[in-house]
């Protein structure tokens, strides 16, 4: 839809569905002044400047106003980006690439904020845990998308004037999204309750072991991809194009069975291809490969060999590769921005920035992840469980950082949880001279959050455990933790002493980062058929 037409449509809808702030009736009780409510945000002064100077309101009225303003601003920003892209001859290739990322991400934000507005417009009370998590996830993702847009523009050194002109609206919109998220968290999100303890754990139903064993998963249709022409399609992208648009979960998965072979394709699963399941013949049997990199002119976001944003995506028994090599720096194998997505028995192979867990809610089970610098990075709410994480030999002078988590706001419900995994050296690192330093992670953004639970950590991990990003940046705002790990690299005696790092000894604290609590996985993982452990073991 054209952005101008979208704006007109939204105006018509909002006039009917959204009363002005002054028309909203406050809930019974003492009114809340803007100065008071804004103290619960990251930007109190800016918040007060945006909110109308009224005291006859409550957190719900303020929240509705802010989410609606966020939606308006997203539409306005998209119009600005589109205006630049209509004049490509005036822009460098790097600027165009960054702006195209911003265009795509802002389109997602319009969707997320529209959905969030529907929720806040129909409720004046604390929501159920699941409903609140749905909207908090979407509002968290708007901030992530905005940050990704800005990161891309920052990296495009030739985008000087564009970057300068967009910096102010980007910063103001980021503040608006942050304040909206804070208000939603204060008004609609219940205090999180633990739903799984140390002795309570659940397993999802066992996923099909062969393609013919479909009893455990509801499938609406199946197509076969085979390069020899014996299937329905010879390429993966053709099969994706044939999948239905905006399918409901109740209809079952559209399953794409990808026969063994090396598929040299760049695969992107758009948002309308919901509830798609892709199954291969096994790791190193069905392989999707590419070699895009930042060094060769791609943004990190668009360097991915395989990218997905469609909700409900499931992948099984496949390998995803980026063969650019360490010398090409950022080169993503998989970028995942698909809510309620799962990868089972898959392999992710690259060097720097292998697995981009970009946003929303994700689960990985019995997967292999290979890389060097920041090779599991992003700002999703993600749990990796029973996975093998292999650090490779980096370039001379480099060190390995397994994670680089990118939470930018304390109200985002995001973070990386590594549970029951194995952290080891890949063959090339294991056979090297042993001078490479490997760390559990480093803080990419200010509120970076990562935890290792009940995992095996081999001797490759430096005794300090974690690495700074840049001096003392984020060391007192990050949230890093380790709990009940084993292996020679798990000794926490000489770990960093940052204010944001802790060694957990109480299982009650550790259980907050498990599938059942952190992802509310009991609500959405069973229909995928992917096995999981809900709590601690």
Short mmCIF file of C-alpha atoms in Angstrom, two decimals:
data_model
loop_
_atom_site.label_atom_id
_atom_site.label_comp_id
_atom_site.label_asym_id
_atom_site.label_seq_id
_atom_site.Cartn_x
_atom_site.Cartn_y
_atom_site.Cartn_z
CA UNK A 1 0.00 0.00 0.00
CA UNK A 2 1.29 3.47 -0.87
CA UNK A 3 2.39 5.30 2.28
CA UNK A 4 0.20 8.35 1.55
CA UNK A 5 -2.84 6.12 1.07
CA UNK A 6 -1.91 4.29 4.27
CA UNK A 7 -1.85 7.61 6.10
CA UNK A 8 -5.33 8.54 4.82
CA UNK A 9 -6.71 5.13 5.78
CA UNK A 10 -5.23 5.42 9.25
CA UNK A 11 -6.74 8.90 9.72
CA UNK A 12 -10.20 7.57 8.86
CA UNK A 13 -9.84 4.57 11.15
CA UNK A 14 -8.45 6.56 14.06
CA UNK A 15 -11.26 9.13 13.91
CA UNK A 16 -13.79 6.34 14.38
CA UNK A 17 -11.87 4.09 16.76
CA UNK A 18 -9.67 6.41 18.80
CA UNK A 19 -11.11 9.28 20.80
CA UNK A 20 -8.82 12.18 21.62
CA UNK A 21 -7.04 12.19 24.95
CA UNK A 22 -9.38 14.85 26.24
CA UNK A 23 -12.40 12.68 25.46
CA UNK A 24 -11.14 9.71 27.45
CA UNK A 25 -12.78 9.16 30.80
CA UNK A 26 -10.24 8.50 33.58
CA UNK A 27 -10.64 5.55 35.84
CA UNK A 28 -11.85 6.16 39.38
CA UNK A 29 -9.16 7.23 41.79
CA UNK A 30 -6.62 9.98 42.09
CA UNK A 31 -5.55 11.51 38.74
CA UNK A 32 -1.90 11.20 37.77
CA UNK A 33 0.01 14.28 36.62
CA UNK A 34 2.34 13.91 33.60
CA UNK A 35 5.35 14.76 35.79
CA UNK A 36 4.55 11.84 38.07
CA UNK A 37 3.83 9.24 35.41
CA UNK A 38 6.91 10.24 33.39
CA UNK A 39 9.24 9.38 36.26
CA UNK A 40 8.66 5.73 35.37
CA UNK A 41 10.32 6.20 31.97
CA UNK A 42 13.88 6.48 30.68
CA UNK A 43 13.22 10.01 29.45
CA UNK A 44 11.20 11.90 32.11
CA UNK A 45 11.74 15.42 30.75
CA UNK A 46 11.05 14.46 27.18
CA UNK A 47 7.99 12.47 28.27
CA UNK A 48 6.55 15.51 30.07
CA UNK A 49 7.08 17.64 26.98
CA UNK A 50 5.07 15.23 24.84
CA UNK A 51 2.13 14.48 27.13
CA UNK A 52 -0.72 17.01 27.30
CA UNK A 53 -0.58 19.11 30.46
CA UNK A 54 -3.57 17.46 32.09
CA UNK A 55 -3.88 15.73 35.43
CA UNK A 56 -7.33 14.17 34.96
CA UNK A 57 -5.80 11.07 33.42
CA UNK A 58 -4.49 7.67 34.37
CA UNK A 59 -1.76 5.41 33.07
CA UNK A 60 -4.15 3.85 30.53
CA UNK A 61 -5.08 7.20 29.00
CA UNK A 62 -1.45 8.21 28.77
CA UNK A 63 -0.50 4.84 27.33
CA UNK A 64 -3.14 5.01 24.60
CA UNK A 65 -2.08 8.52 23.68
CA UNK A 66 1.59 7.52 23.42
CA UNK A 67 1.03 4.36 21.37
CA UNK A 68 -1.18 6.31 18.99
CA UNK A 69 1.47 9.02 18.68
CA UNK A 70 4.07 6.33 18.02
CA UNK A 71 2.01 5.00 15.15
CA UNK A 72 1.61 8.48 13.67
CA UNK A 73 5.35 9.06 13.90
CA UNK A 74 6.16 5.73 12.27
CA UNK A 75 3.97 6.60 9.30
CA UNK A 76 5.58 10.02 9.06
CA UNK A 77 9.07 8.52 9.21
CA UNK A 78 8.21 6.00 6.50
CA UNK A 79 7.05 8.85 4.26
CA UNK A 80 10.39 10.58 4.83
CA UNK A 81 12.38 7.45 3.97
CA UNK A 82 10.27 6.83 0.88
CA UNK A 83 10.94 10.40 -0.20
CA UNK A 84 14.68 9.75 -0.18
CA UNK A 85 14.34 6.46 -2.03
CA UNK A 86 12.38 8.16 -4.81
CA UNK A 87 15.58 10.08 -5.61
CA UNK A 88 18.13 7.23 -5.78
CA UNK A 89 20.44 9.08 -8.16
CA UNK A 90 21.29 11.49 -5.35
CA UNK A 91 22.34 8.71 -2.97
CA UNK A 92 25.29 6.36 -2.61
CA UNK A 93 24.75 2.61 -2.82
CA UNK A 94 25.46 2.31 0.90
CA UNK A 95 22.88 4.97 1.72
CA UNK A 96 20.26 3.27 -0.46
CA UNK A 97 20.93 -0.08 1.21
CA UNK A 98 20.57 1.43 4.69
CA UNK A 99 17.40 3.30 3.73
CA UNK A 100 15.86 0.16 2.28
CA UNK A 101 16.45 -1.55 5.63
CA UNK A 102 14.78 1.40 7.37
CA UNK A 103 11.85 1.22 4.97
CA UNK A 104 11.35 -2.48 5.66
CA UNK A 105 11.74 -2.14 9.43
CA UNK A 106 9.44 0.87 9.69
CA UNK A 107 6.79 -1.05 7.79
CA UNK A 108 7.01 -3.73 10.46
CA UNK A 109 6.75 -1.07 13.17
CA UNK A 110 3.53 0.24 11.67
CA UNK A 111 2.10 -3.28 11.89
CA UNK A 112 3.32 -3.79 15.47
CA UNK A 113 2.06 -0.44 16.71
CA UNK A 114 -1.29 -0.88 14.99
CA UNK A 115 -1.75 -4.20 16.76
CA UNK A 116 -0.61 -2.70 20.07
CA UNK A 117 -3.07 0.16 19.70
CA UNK A 118 -5.93 -2.28 19.26
CA UNK A 119 -4.95 -3.93 22.53
CA UNK A 120 -4.62 -0.77 24.63
CA UNK A 121 -7.79 0.74 23.17
CA UNK A 122 -9.87 -2.15 24.48
CA UNK A 123 -8.48 -2.53 28.00
CA UNK A 124 -8.36 -0.42 31.15
CA UNK A 125 -6.80 -3.03 33.37
CA UNK A 126 -3.87 -5.38 33.77
CA UNK A 127 -3.89 -7.98 31.02
CA UNK A 128 -3.38 -11.72 31.25
CA UNK A 129 0.27 -12.76 31.28
CA UNK A 130 0.15 -14.08 27.70
CA UNK A 131 -1.75 -11.12 26.26
CA UNK A 132 0.55 -8.66 27.98
CA UNK A 133 3.62 -10.54 26.74
CA UNK A 134 2.30 -10.40 23.17
CA UNK A 135 2.05 -6.62 23.20
CA UNK A 136 5.19 -6.01 25.24
CA UNK A 137 7.02 -8.14 22.66
CA UNK A 138 5.71 -6.01 19.79
CA UNK A 139 6.56 -2.73 21.52
CA UNK A 140 10.02 -4.08 22.36
CA UNK A 141 10.51 -4.96 18.69
CA UNK A 142 9.66 -1.43 17.53
CA UNK A 143 12.65 -0.19 19.51
CA UNK A 144 14.84 -2.94 18.07
CA UNK A 145 13.76 -2.13 14.52
CA UNK A 146 14.42 1.56 15.08
CA UNK A 147 17.88 0.81 16.46
CA UNK A 148 18.67 -1.46 13.51
CA UNK A 149 17.69 1.31 11.10
CA UNK A 150 20.01 3.73 12.90
CA UNK A 151 22.87 1.21 13.11
CA UNK A 152 22.66 0.70 9.35
CA UNK A 153 22.76 4.42 8.66
CA UNK A 154 25.67 4.84 11.06
CA UNK A 155 27.63 2.14 9.27
CA UNK A 156 27.00 3.76 5.86
CA UNK A 157 29.85 6.27 5.95
CA UNK A 158 28.78 7.75 2.59
CA UNK A 159 25.27 8.54 3.86
CA UNK A 160 26.36 11.78 5.50
CA UNK A 161 23.49 14.15 4.70
CA UNK A 162 20.83 11.46 4.93
CA UNK A 163 22.17 10.33 8.29
CA UNK A 164 22.28 13.90 9.56
CA UNK A 165 18.73 14.68 8.45
CA UNK A 166 17.27 11.49 9.87
CA UNK A 167 19.13 11.50 13.17
CA UNK A 168 16.71 13.84 14.96
CA UNK A 169 13.48 12.04 13.95
CA UNK A 170 15.10 8.71 14.72
CA UNK A 171 16.14 9.85 18.17
CA UNK A 172 12.75 11.43 18.95
CA UNK A 173 10.86 8.37 17.71
CA UNK A 174 13.10 6.12 19.81
CA UNK A 175 12.23 8.16 22.89
CA UNK A 176 8.54 8.00 22.00
CA UNK A 177 8.65 4.20 21.58
CA UNK A 178 10.56 3.84 24.84
CA UNK A 179 8.05 5.95 26.78
CA UNK A 180 5.17 4.03 25.19
CA UNK A 181 6.74 0.74 26.25
CA UNK A 182 7.30 2.03 29.79
CA UNK A 183 3.69 3.15 30.08
CA UNK A 184 2.41 -0.18 28.78
CA UNK A 185 4.64 -2.05 31.22
CA UNK A 186 3.40 0.06 34.12
CA UNK A 187 -0.30 -0.16 33.26
CA UNK A 188 -1.00 -3.41 31.47
CA UNK A 189 1.76 -5.91 32.36
CA UNK A 190 1.16 -8.06 35.47
CA UNK A 191 3.98 -8.89 37.80
CA UNK A 192 5.59 -11.92 36.25
CA UNK A 193 4.85 -15.15 38.04
CA UNK A 194 7.00 -18.22 37.87
CA UNK A 195 5.29 -21.00 36.01
CA UNK A 196 7.97 -23.66 36.25
CA UNK A 197 10.23 -24.58 39.18
CA UNK A 198 13.43 -26.51 39.53
CA UNK A 199 11.66 -29.82 39.81
CA UNK A 200 8.94 -29.07 37.27
CA UNK A 201 9.65 -29.45 33.60
CA UNK A 202 7.62 -30.11 30.49
CA UNK A 203 8.47 -31.60 27.17
CA UNK A 204 6.72 -30.71 23.98
CA UNK A 205 5.46 -33.51 21.81
CA UNK A 206 8.12 -35.32 19.86
CA UNK A 207 8.53 -33.86 16.39
CA UNK A 208 8.31 -36.04 13.32
CA UNK A 209 11.43 -38.09 12.87
CA UNK A 210 10.69 -38.63 9.19
CA UNK A 211 8.70 -36.58 6.72
CA UNK A 212 6.01 -39.27 6.54
CA UNK A 213 5.36 -39.23 10.29
CA UNK A 214 2.98 -36.27 10.46
CA UNK A 215 0.77 -37.43 13.31
CA UNK A 216 2.20 -35.01 15.85
CA UNK A 217 1.88 -31.77 13.87
CA UNK A 218 -1.13 -30.27 12.12
CA UNK A 219 -0.21 -29.77 8.46
CA UNK A 220 -2.55 -28.18 5.92
CA UNK A 221 -0.49 -28.92 2.82
CA UNK A 222 2.90 -30.32 1.82
CA UNK A 223 5.12 -29.49 -1.14
CA UNK A 224 8.50 -30.94 -2.09
CA UNK A 225 11.56 -29.08 -3.32
CA UNK A 226 14.10 -31.14 -5.25
CA UNK A 227 16.77 -29.84 -7.57
CA UNK A 228 16.39 -32.81 -9.91
CA UNK A 229 12.85 -31.79 -10.85
CA UNK A 230 11.10 -34.72 -9.18
CA UNK A 231 9.33 -32.51 -6.63
CA UNK A 232 6.81 -29.70 -6.90
CA UNK A 233 9.56 -27.08 -7.16
CA UNK A 234 13.27 -26.92 -7.87
CA UNK A 235 13.99 -23.91 -5.67
CA UNK A 236 13.06 -23.00 -2.11
CA UNK A 237 11.94 -19.51 -3.06
CA UNK A 238 9.40 -20.91 -5.54
CA UNK A 239 7.90 -23.06 -2.79
CA UNK A 240 7.68 -20.09 -0.41
CA UNK A 241 5.91 -18.03 -3.07
CA UNK A 242 3.31 -20.80 -3.40
CA UNK A 243 2.52 -20.82 0.33
CA UNK A 244 -0.78 -19.21 1.37
CA UNK A 245 -0.76 -15.66 2.71
CA UNK A 246 -1.72 -14.78 6.28
CA UNK A 247 -2.66 -18.33 7.22
CA UNK A 248 -4.09 -18.88 10.69
CA UNK A 249 -2.41 -21.23 13.16
CA UNK A 250 -5.63 -23.24 13.38
CA UNK A 251 -5.29 -24.15 9.69
CA UNK A 252 -2.02 -25.96 10.30
CA UNK A 253 1.42 -25.56 8.76
CA UNK A 254 2.20 -25.24 5.10
CA UNK A 255 5.10 -27.68 5.00
CA UNK A 256 7.99 -27.40 2.58
CA UNK A 257 10.08 -30.55 2.42
CA UNK A 258 13.49 -29.66 0.98
CA UNK A 259 15.31 -32.73 -0.30
CA UNK A 260 19.05 -33.10 0.19
CA UNK A 261 21.26 -30.86 -1.86
CA UNK A 262 23.17 -27.59 -1.79
CA UNK A 263 20.80 -24.72 -2.47
CA UNK A 264 22.64 -21.57 -3.50
CA UNK A 265 19.74 -19.25 -2.77
CA UNK A 266 19.11 -16.15 -0.72
CA UNK A 267 15.88 -16.96 1.03
CA UNK A 268 13.63 -14.33 2.59
CA UNK A 269 10.30 -15.36 4.10
CA UNK A 270 8.04 -12.26 4.21
CA UNK A 271 5.61 -11.42 7.00
CA UNK A 272 2.53 -12.65 5.15
CA UNK A 273 3.83 -16.25 4.85
CA UNK A 274 2.70 -17.20 8.34
CA UNK A 275 2.94 -20.68 9.90
CA UNK A 276 5.33 -22.17 7.42
CA UNK A 277 7.32 -25.29 8.34
CA UNK A 278 10.48 -26.16 6.42
CA UNK A 279 12.03 -29.62 6.81
CA UNK A 280 15.21 -30.91 5.28
CA UNK A 281 16.93 -34.29 5.12
CA UNK A 282 19.34 -33.42 7.92
CA UNK A 283 22.31 -31.29 8.90
CA UNK A 284 24.89 -31.28 6.06
CA UNK A 285 22.32 -32.94 3.81
CA UNK A 286 19.97 -30.05 3.04
CA UNK A 287 22.15 -26.94 2.85
CA UNK A 288 21.23 -23.34 2.06
CA UNK A 289 24.32 -21.29 1.33
CA UNK A 290 25.40 -17.79 0.35
CA UNK A 291 28.32 -15.41 0.82
CA UNK A 292 26.99 -11.88 1.29
CA UNK A 293 28.96 -9.66 3.67
CA UNK A 294 29.35 -6.10 4.85
CA UNK A 295 32.77 -6.02 3.24
CA UNK A 296 31.11 -6.60 -0.15
CA UNK A 297 28.59 -3.81 0.26
CA UNK A 298 25.66 -5.38 2.10
CA UNK A 299 24.28 -4.12 5.37
CA UNK A 300 24.61 -6.57 8.26
CA UNK A 301 20.82 -6.84 8.25
CA UNK A 302 20.68 -7.83 4.57
CA UNK A 303 23.81 -9.98 4.47
CA UNK A 304 21.79 -12.98 5.65
CA UNK A 305 21.69 -16.12 3.53
CA UNK A 306 18.33 -16.96 5.11
CA UNK A 307 15.95 -14.40 6.63
CA UNK A 308 12.48 -14.81 8.09
CA UNK A 309 9.95 -12.41 9.62
CA UNK A 310 6.76 -14.45 9.17
CA UNK A 311 5.24 -15.48 12.54
CA UNK A 312 5.06 -19.14 13.49
CA UNK A 313 7.98 -20.32 11.35
CA UNK A 314 9.57 -23.72 12.11
CA UNK A 315 12.74 -25.18 10.53
CA UNK A 316 13.97 -28.74 11.01
CA UNK A 317 16.96 -30.78 9.82
CA UNK A 318 18.75 -28.14 7.75
CA UNK A 319 22.09 -26.34 7.46
CA UNK A 320 22.34 -22.59 6.89
CA UNK A 321 25.71 -21.20 5.76
CA UNK A 322 27.44 -17.97 5.03
CA UNK A 323 30.74 -18.80 3.35
CA UNK A 324 32.12 -15.24 3.14
CA UNK A 325 34.73 -16.14 5.73
CA UNK A 326 36.16 -14.21 8.64
CA UNK A 327 38.07 -11.84 6.37
CA UNK A 328 34.75 -10.38 5.17
CA UNK A 329 33.73 -9.47 8.74
CA UNK A 330 29.94 -9.26 9.35
CA UNK A 331 28.29 -12.00 7.29
CA UNK A 332 25.03 -13.47 8.59
CA UNK A 333 23.89 -17.03 7.95
CA UNK A 334 20.39 -16.62 9.43
CA UNK A 335 18.50 -13.50 10.45
CA UNK A 336 15.40 -14.32 12.47
CA UNK A 337 12.75 -11.70 13.19
CA UNK A 338 9.86 -14.17 13.27
CA UNK A 339 7.70 -14.22 16.38
CA UNK A 340 7.00 -17.62 17.95
CA UNK A 341 9.58 -19.30 15.72
CA UNK A 342 11.56 -22.48 16.34
CA UNK A 343 14.61 -24.15 14.83
CA UNK A 344 15.18 -27.83 15.59
CA UNK A 345 18.25 -29.89 14.66
CA UNK A 346 19.64 -27.19 12.41
CA UNK A 347 23.19 -25.96 11.85
CA UNK A 348 24.24 -22.33 11.50
CA UNK A 349 27.69 -21.84 9.98
CA UNK A 350 29.63 -18.61 9.63
CA UNK A 351 32.30 -16.54 11.29
CA UNK A 352 31.41 -13.03 12.47
CA UNK A 353 27.67 -12.49 13.16
CA UNK A 354 26.52 -15.99 12.20
CA UNK A 355 23.11 -16.13 13.88
CA UNK A 356 21.19 -12.86 14.07
CA UNK A 357 18.41 -13.40 16.61
CA UNK A 358 17.03 -10.04 15.65
CA UNK A 359 13.71 -9.61 17.47
CA UNK A 360 10.52 -11.09 18.96
CA UNK A 361 10.29 -14.61 20.53
CA UNK A 362 12.47 -17.51 19.35
CA UNK A 363 13.50 -21.03 20.37
CA UNK A 364 16.39 -23.22 19.20
CA UNK A 365 16.74 -26.88 20.15
CA UNK A 366 19.56 -29.35 19.39
CA UNK A 367 21.17 -26.96 16.93
CA UNK A 368 24.84 -26.40 16.06
CA UNK A 369 26.10 -22.81 15.89
CA UNK A 370 29.60 -22.00 14.56
CA UNK A 371 31.33 -18.64 14.58
CA UNK A 372 33.95 -16.25 15.89
CA UNK A 373 33.09 -12.63 16.71
CA UNK A 374 29.63 -11.93 18.22
CA UNK A 375 28.28 -14.97 16.44
CA UNK A 376 25.01 -15.14 18.35
CA UNK A 377 23.72 -11.59 18.43
CA UNK A 378 20.53 -9.53 18.31
CA UNK A 379 17.69 -8.46 20.57
CA UNK A 380 15.11 -11.23 20.56
CA UNK A 381 13.69 -13.01 23.56
CA UNK A 382 15.47 -16.26 22.77
CA UNK A 383 16.31 -19.55 24.42
CA UNK A 384 18.90 -21.92 22.96
CA UNK A 385 18.49 -25.35 24.51
CA UNK A 386 20.55 -28.54 24.11
CA UNK A 387 22.58 -26.82 21.41
CA UNK A 388 26.25 -27.23 20.48
CA UNK A 389 28.00 -23.87 20.29
CA UNK A 390 31.36 -24.03 18.53
CA UNK A 391 33.89 -21.18 18.57
CA UNK A 392 36.03 -21.14 15.43
CA UNK A 393 39.53 -19.84 14.82
CA UNK A 394 39.22 -16.08 14.17
CA UNK A 395 41.49 -13.78 12.20
CA UNK A 396 44.89 -12.94 13.61
CA UNK A 397 44.50 -10.43 16.42
CA UNK A 398 40.80 -11.15 16.94
CA UNK A 399 39.10 -12.75 19.91
CA UNK A 400 35.91 -14.78 20.02
CA UNK A 401 32.74 -13.46 21.64
CA UNK A 402 29.96 -16.03 21.62
CA UNK A 403 27.12 -13.55 22.28
CA UNK A 404 26.48 -9.85 21.72
CA UNK A 405 23.02 -9.18 23.04
CA UNK A 406 21.43 -5.89 21.98
CA UNK A 407 18.78 -4.79 24.50
CA UNK A 408 18.55 -0.98 24.50
CA UNK A 409 15.77 -0.40 27.03
CA UNK A 410 15.17 -1.91 30.50
CA UNK A 411 11.47 -2.43 29.71
CA UNK A 412 12.18 -4.66 26.72
CA UNK A 413 11.34 -8.30 27.49
CA UNK A 414 14.36 -9.48 25.51
CA UNK A 415 17.55 -11.36 26.22
CA UNK A 416 19.54 -14.48 25.36
CA UNK A 417 19.23 -17.59 27.51
CA UNK A 418 21.61 -20.49 26.84
CA UNK A 419 20.28 -23.57 28.62
CA UNK A 420 21.73 -27.10 28.72
CA UNK A 421 24.08 -26.27 25.86
CA UNK A 422 27.67 -27.32 25.15
CA UNK A 423 30.32 -24.63 24.57
CA UNK A 424 33.36 -26.06 22.81
CA UNK A 425 36.09 -25.24 20.33
CA UNK A 426 35.56 -26.11 16.67
CA UNK A 427 38.23 -28.29 15.10
CA UNK A 428 40.23 -25.38 13.64
CA UNK A 429 40.39 -23.59 17.00
CA UNK A 430 41.08 -26.78 18.94
CA UNK A 431 44.10 -27.58 16.74
CA UNK A 432 45.51 -24.03 16.81
CA UNK A 433 48.29 -22.74 19.06
CA UNK A 434 45.86 -21.86 21.80
CA UNK A 435 46.44 -18.08 21.87
CA UNK A 436 42.86 -17.13 20.94
CA UNK A 437 40.73 -15.68 23.71
CA UNK A 438 37.10 -16.78 23.81
CA UNK A 439 34.43 -15.10 25.93
CA UNK A 440 30.83 -15.90 26.79
CA UNK A 441 29.71 -12.52 25.52
CA UNK A 442 30.06 -8.77 25.47
CA UNK A 443 27.52 -5.93 25.75
CA UNK A 444 26.57 -4.69 22.29
CA UNK A 445 23.95 -2.33 23.74
CA UNK A 446 23.43 -0.60 27.09
CA UNK A 447 21.00 -3.08 28.70
CA UNK A 448 22.48 -6.25 27.22
CA UNK A 449 21.06 -9.38 28.90
CA UNK A 450 22.48 -12.91 28.67
CA UNK A 451 22.45 -15.94 30.95
CA UNK A 452 24.10 -19.37 30.79
CA UNK A 453 22.16 -22.08 32.63
CA UNK A 454 23.19 -25.68 33.35
CA UNK A 455 25.49 -25.78 30.35
CA UNK A 456 28.85 -27.43 29.67
CA UNK A 457 31.59 -24.81 29.21
CA UNK A 458 34.92 -26.17 28.04
CA UNK A 459 38.38 -24.76 28.75
CA UNK A 460 38.41 -22.50 25.67
CA UNK A 461 36.47 -19.84 27.62
CA UNK A 462 38.73 -17.32 29.33
CA UNK A 463 38.63 -17.38 33.14
CA UNK A 464 37.19 -13.84 33.18
CA UNK A 465 34.21 -15.19 31.28
CA UNK A 466 33.04 -11.94 29.70
CA UNK A 467 34.56 -9.12 27.65
CA UNK A 468 34.00 -5.35 27.61
CA UNK A 469 32.58 -3.74 24.48
CA UNK A 470 34.21 -0.35 24.87
CA UNK A 471 35.76 0.64 28.18
CA UNK A 472 33.16 0.77 30.95
CA UNK A 473 30.19 1.04 28.57
CA UNK A 474 27.13 -0.81 29.95
CA UNK A 475 29.02 -2.57 32.74
CA UNK A 476 26.59 -1.34 35.38
CA UNK A 477 23.43 -1.60 33.25
CA UNK A 478 23.91 -4.98 31.59
CA UNK A 479 22.47 -8.15 33.09
CA UNK A 480 24.77 -11.17 32.74
CA UNK A 481 24.52 -14.31 34.83
CA UNK A 482 25.70 -17.90 35.14
CA UNK A 483 23.96 -20.71 36.97
CA UNK A 484 24.91 -24.33 37.70
CA UNK A 485 27.22 -24.78 34.72
CA UNK A 486 29.90 -27.44 34.48
CA UNK A 487 33.17 -28.04 32.63
CA UNK A 488 36.62 -26.55 33.13
CA UNK A 489 35.55 -23.21 31.66
CA UNK A 490 32.65 -22.82 34.08
CA UNK A 491 34.75 -21.96 37.13
CA UNK A 492 33.54 -18.52 38.23
CA UNK A 493 36.34 -17.82 40.72
CA UNK A 494 38.06 -15.27 38.47
CA UNK A 495 35.03 -13.93 36.63
CA UNK A 496 34.58 -10.21 35.93
CA UNK A 497 33.42 -8.09 38.85
CA UNK A 498 31.10 -5.80 36.90
CA UNK A 499 28.02 -4.46 38.74
CA UNK A 500 25.76 -6.08 36.14
CA UNK A 501 27.24 -9.58 36.39
CA UNK A 502 26.24 -12.19 38.95
CA UNK A 503 26.67 -15.85 39.67
CA UNK A 504 23.23 -17.18 40.52
CA UNK A 505 22.96 -19.61 43.42
CA UNK A 506 19.20 -19.53 43.96
CA UNK A 507 17.21 -21.63 41.46
CA UNK A 508 14.28 -19.27 41.96
CA UNK A 509 16.30 -16.58 40.20
CA UNK A 510 17.56 -18.87 37.47
CA UNK A 511 14.13 -20.21 36.55
CA UNK A 512 13.13 -16.77 35.29
CA UNK A 513 15.27 -17.42 32.20
CA UNK A 514 13.75 -20.78 31.26
CA UNK A 515 11.44 -21.59 28.36
CA UNK A 516 8.25 -21.62 30.42
CA UNK A 517 8.96 -18.29 32.12
CA UNK A 518 11.01 -16.27 29.69
CA UNK A 519 9.27 -17.32 26.47
CA UNK A 520 5.94 -18.55 27.92
CA UNK A 521 6.80 -21.52 25.73
CA UNK A 522 4.11 -23.79 27.17
CA UNK A 523 1.59 -21.59 25.38
CA UNK A 524 2.99 -21.91 21.86
CA UNK A 525 5.71 -24.55 21.53
CA UNK A 526 3.63 -27.77 21.85
CA UNK A 527 1.82 -27.31 18.49
CA UNK A 528 5.20 -26.99 16.73
CA UNK A 529 6.12 -30.51 17.82
CA UNK A 530 9.59 -29.32 18.86
CA UNK A 531 10.65 -30.94 22.16
CA UNK A 532 11.66 -28.64 24.99
CA UNK A 533 12.36 -28.49 28.70
CA UNK A 534 10.18 -25.87 30.34
CA UNK A 535 12.14 -25.32 33.54
CA UNK A 536 15.46 -26.26 35.12
CA UNK A 537 16.71 -29.83 35.34
#
